[in-house]
mmCIF file of C-alpha atoms in Angstrom:
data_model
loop_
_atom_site.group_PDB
_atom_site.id
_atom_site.type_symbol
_atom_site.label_atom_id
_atom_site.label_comp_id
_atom_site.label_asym_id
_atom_site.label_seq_id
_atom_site.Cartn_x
_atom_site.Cartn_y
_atom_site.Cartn_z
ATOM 1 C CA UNK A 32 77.745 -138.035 -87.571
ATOM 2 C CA UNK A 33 77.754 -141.200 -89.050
ATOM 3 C CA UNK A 34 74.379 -141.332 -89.778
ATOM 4 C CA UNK A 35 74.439 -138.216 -91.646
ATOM 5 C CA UNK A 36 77.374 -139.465 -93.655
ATOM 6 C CA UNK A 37 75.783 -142.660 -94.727
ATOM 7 C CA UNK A 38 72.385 -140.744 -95.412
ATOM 8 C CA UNK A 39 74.811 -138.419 -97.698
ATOM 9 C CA UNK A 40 75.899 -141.085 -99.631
ATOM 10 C CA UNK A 41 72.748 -143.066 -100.255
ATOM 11 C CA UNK A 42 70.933 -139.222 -101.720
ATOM 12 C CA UNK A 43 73.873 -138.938 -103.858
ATOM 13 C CA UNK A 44 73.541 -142.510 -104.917
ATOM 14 C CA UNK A 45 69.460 -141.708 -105.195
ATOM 15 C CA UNK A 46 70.401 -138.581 -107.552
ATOM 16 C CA UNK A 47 73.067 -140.237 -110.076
ATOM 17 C CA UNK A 48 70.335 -143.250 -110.347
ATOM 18 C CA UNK A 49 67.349 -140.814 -110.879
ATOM 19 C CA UNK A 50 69.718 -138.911 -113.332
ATOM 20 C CA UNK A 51 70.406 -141.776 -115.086
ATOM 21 C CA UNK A 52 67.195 -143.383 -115.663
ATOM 22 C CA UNK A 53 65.360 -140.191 -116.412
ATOM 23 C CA UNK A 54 68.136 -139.344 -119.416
ATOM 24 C CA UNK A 55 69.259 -136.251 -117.397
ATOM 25 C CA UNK A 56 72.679 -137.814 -117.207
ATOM 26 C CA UNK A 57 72.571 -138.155 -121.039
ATOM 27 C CA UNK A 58 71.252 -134.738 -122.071
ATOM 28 C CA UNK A 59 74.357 -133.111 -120.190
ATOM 29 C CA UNK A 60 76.922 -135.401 -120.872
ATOM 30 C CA UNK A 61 80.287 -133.622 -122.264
ATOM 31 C CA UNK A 62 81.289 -134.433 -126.031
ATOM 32 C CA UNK A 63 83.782 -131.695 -125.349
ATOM 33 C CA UNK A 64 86.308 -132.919 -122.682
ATOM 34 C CA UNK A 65 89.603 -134.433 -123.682
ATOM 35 C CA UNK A 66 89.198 -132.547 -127.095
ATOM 36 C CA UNK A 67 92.077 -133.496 -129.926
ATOM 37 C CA UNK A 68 92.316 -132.720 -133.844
ATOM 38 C CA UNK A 69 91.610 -135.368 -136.404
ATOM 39 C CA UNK A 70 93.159 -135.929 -139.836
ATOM 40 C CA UNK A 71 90.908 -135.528 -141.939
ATOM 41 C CA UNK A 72 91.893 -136.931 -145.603
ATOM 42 C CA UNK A 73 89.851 -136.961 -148.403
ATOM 43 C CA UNK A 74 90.346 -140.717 -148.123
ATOM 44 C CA UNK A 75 88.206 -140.956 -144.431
ATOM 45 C CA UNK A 76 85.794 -138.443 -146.174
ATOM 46 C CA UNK A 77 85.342 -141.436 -149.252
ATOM 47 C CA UNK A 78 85.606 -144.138 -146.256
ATOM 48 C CA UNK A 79 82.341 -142.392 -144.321
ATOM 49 C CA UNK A 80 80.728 -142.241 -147.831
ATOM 50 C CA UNK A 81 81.138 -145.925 -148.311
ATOM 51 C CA UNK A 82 79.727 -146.612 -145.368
ATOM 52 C CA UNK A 83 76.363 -143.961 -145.718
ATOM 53 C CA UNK A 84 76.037 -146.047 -149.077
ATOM 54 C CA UNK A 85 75.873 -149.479 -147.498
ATOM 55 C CA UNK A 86 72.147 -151.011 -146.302
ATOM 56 C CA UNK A 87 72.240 -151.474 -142.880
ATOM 57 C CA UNK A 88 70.289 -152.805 -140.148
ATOM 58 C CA UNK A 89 69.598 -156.551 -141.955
ATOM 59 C CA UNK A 90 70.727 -159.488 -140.667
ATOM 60 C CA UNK A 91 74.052 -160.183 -139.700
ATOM 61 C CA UNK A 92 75.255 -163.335 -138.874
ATOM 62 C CA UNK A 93 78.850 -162.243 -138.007
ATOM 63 C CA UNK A 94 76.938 -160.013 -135.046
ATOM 64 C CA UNK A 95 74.161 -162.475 -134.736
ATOM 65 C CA UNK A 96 72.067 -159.422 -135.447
ATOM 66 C CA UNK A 97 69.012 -160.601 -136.889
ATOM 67 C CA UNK A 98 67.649 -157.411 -138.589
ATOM 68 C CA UNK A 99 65.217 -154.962 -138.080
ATOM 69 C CA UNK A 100 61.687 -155.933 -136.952
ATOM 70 C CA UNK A 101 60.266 -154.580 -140.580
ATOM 71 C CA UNK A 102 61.010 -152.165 -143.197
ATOM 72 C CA UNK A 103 59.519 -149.345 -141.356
ATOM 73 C CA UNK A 104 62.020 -149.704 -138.570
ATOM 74 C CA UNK A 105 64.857 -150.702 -140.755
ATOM 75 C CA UNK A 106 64.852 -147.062 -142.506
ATOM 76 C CA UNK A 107 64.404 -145.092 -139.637
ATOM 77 C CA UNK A 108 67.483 -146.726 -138.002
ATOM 78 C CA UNK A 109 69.212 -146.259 -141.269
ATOM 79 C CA UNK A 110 68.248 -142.562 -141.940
ATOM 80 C CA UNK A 111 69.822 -141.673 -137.915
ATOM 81 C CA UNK A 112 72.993 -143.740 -138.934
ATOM 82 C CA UNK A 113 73.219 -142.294 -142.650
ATOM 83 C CA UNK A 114 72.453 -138.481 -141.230
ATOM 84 C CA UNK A 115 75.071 -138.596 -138.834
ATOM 85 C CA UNK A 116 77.695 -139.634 -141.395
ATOM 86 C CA UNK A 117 76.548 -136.944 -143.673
ATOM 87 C CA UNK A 118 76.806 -134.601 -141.039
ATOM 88 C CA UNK A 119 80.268 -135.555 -140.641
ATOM 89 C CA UNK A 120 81.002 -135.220 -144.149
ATOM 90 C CA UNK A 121 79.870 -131.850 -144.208
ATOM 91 C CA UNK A 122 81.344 -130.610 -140.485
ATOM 92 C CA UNK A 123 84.805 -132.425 -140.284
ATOM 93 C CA UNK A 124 86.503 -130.601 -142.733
ATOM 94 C CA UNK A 125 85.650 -126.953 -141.315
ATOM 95 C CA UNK A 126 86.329 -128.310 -138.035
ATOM 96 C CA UNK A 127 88.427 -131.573 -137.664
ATOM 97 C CA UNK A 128 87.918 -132.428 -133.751
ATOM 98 C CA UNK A 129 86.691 -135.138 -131.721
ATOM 99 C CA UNK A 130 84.144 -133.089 -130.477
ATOM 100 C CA UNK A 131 82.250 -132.546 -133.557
ATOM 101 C CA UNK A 132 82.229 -136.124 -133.881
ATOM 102 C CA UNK A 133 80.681 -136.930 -130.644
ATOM 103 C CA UNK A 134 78.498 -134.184 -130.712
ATOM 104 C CA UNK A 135 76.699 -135.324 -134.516
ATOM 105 C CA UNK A 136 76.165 -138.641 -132.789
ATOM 106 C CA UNK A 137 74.954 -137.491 -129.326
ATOM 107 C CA UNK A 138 72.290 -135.399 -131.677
ATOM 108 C CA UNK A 139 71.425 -138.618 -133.866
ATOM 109 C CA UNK A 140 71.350 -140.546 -129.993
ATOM 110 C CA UNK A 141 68.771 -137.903 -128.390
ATOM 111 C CA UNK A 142 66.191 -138.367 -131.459
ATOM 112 C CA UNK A 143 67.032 -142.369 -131.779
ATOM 113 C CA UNK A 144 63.948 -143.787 -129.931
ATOM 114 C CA UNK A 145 63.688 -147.493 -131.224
ATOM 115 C CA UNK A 146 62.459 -149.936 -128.549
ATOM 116 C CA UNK A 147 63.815 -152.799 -129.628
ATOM 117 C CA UNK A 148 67.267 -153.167 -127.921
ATOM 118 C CA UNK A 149 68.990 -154.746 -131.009
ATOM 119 C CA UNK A 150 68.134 -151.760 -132.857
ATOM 120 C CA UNK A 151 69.968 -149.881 -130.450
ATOM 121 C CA UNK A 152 72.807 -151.765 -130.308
ATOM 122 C CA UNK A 153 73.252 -151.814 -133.837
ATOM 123 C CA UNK A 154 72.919 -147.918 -133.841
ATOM 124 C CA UNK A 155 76.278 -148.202 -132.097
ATOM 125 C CA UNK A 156 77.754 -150.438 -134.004
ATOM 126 C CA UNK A 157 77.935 -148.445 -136.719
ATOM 127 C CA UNK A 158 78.195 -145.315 -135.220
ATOM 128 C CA UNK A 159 81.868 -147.292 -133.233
ATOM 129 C CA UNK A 160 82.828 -148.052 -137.094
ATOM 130 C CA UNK A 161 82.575 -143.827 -138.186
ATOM 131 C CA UNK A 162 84.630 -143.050 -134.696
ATOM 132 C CA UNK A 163 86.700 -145.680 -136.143
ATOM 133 C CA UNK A 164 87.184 -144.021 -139.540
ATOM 134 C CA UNK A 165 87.454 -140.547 -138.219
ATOM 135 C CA UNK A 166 90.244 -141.495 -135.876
ATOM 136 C CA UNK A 167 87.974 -141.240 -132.515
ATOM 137 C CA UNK A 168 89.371 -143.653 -130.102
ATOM 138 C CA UNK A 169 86.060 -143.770 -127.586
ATOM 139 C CA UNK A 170 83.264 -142.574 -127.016
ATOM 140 C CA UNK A 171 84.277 -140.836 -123.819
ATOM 141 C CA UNK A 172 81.469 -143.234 -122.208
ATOM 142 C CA UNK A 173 78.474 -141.643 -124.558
ATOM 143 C CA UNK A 174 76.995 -144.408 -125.476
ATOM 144 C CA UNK A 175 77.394 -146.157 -122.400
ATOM 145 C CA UNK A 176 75.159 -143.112 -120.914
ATOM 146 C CA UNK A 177 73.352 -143.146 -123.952
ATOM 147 C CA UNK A 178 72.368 -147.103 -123.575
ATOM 148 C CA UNK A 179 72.429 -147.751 -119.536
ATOM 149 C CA UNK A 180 72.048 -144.675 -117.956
ATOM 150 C CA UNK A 181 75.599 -144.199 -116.685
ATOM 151 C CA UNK A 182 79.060 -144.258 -117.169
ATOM 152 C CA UNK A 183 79.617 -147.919 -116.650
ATOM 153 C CA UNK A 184 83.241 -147.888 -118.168
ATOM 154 C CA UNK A 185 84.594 -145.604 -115.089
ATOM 155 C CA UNK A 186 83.522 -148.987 -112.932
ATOM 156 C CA UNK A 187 85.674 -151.272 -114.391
#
């Protein structure tokens, strides 16, 4: 009895890991769950603008970011950040919810493939300032799936 118990517990623990690694855990994560209505002003809408206008991915020092490997690498981060804003622009005011917010930047996260971890860290930076100007308060543990694998925030 025992032994089946413990044998139980290290397949489930075998499953979540391969889930995690392989993206699985990712691919079906919820954006839906906990679902609320944002105000959406025409003041966020000029806020998300502001930010789509701004060059990202160069060095910060505030961050100790130190940029993007090259030019190449710096636009393609850029475009995934600035496409996700602009699909906010366009979606929030038809449909003000968290979800839609989670769900532009789980699409922008699936296509994101930049090996460099900075880049990817970055990535959420900025896409932690939109949630910030739409009025999201987290990402529900998205980007901790996104990033790691697995929901690391339900740990601690």
């Amino acid at each position: 009895m025992l032994f089946k118990a413990l044998a139980s517990i290290v397949i489930v623990f075998v499953l979540i890991l391969i889930a995690g690694l392989s993206g699985l855990s990712f691919r079906v994560w919820p954006t839906g769950f906990d679902d609320y209505k944002l105000t959406v002003t025409p003041e966020v809408l000029q806020r998300l603008r502001s930010l789509q206008s701004e060059r990202k991915f160069g060095p910060d020092s505030v961050t100790f970011y130190p940029g993007a490997m090259n030019e190449v690498d710096r636009l393609k981060a850029q475009q995934a950040v600035d496409s996700t804003i602009q699909a906010l622009i366009a979606e929030l005011p038809k449909h003000p919810q968290r979800s839609t917010v989670l769900r532009a930047m789980k699409n922008t996260l699936a296509k994101f493939d930049a090996p460099e971890s900075e880049e990817r860290d970055q990535v959420l930076a900025y896409l932690t300032k939109v949630m910030e100007i739409c009025g999201v308060h987290s990402s529900a543990e998205l980007f901790s799936v996104w990033r790691y694998g697995f929901p690391y925030g339900w740990f601690f």
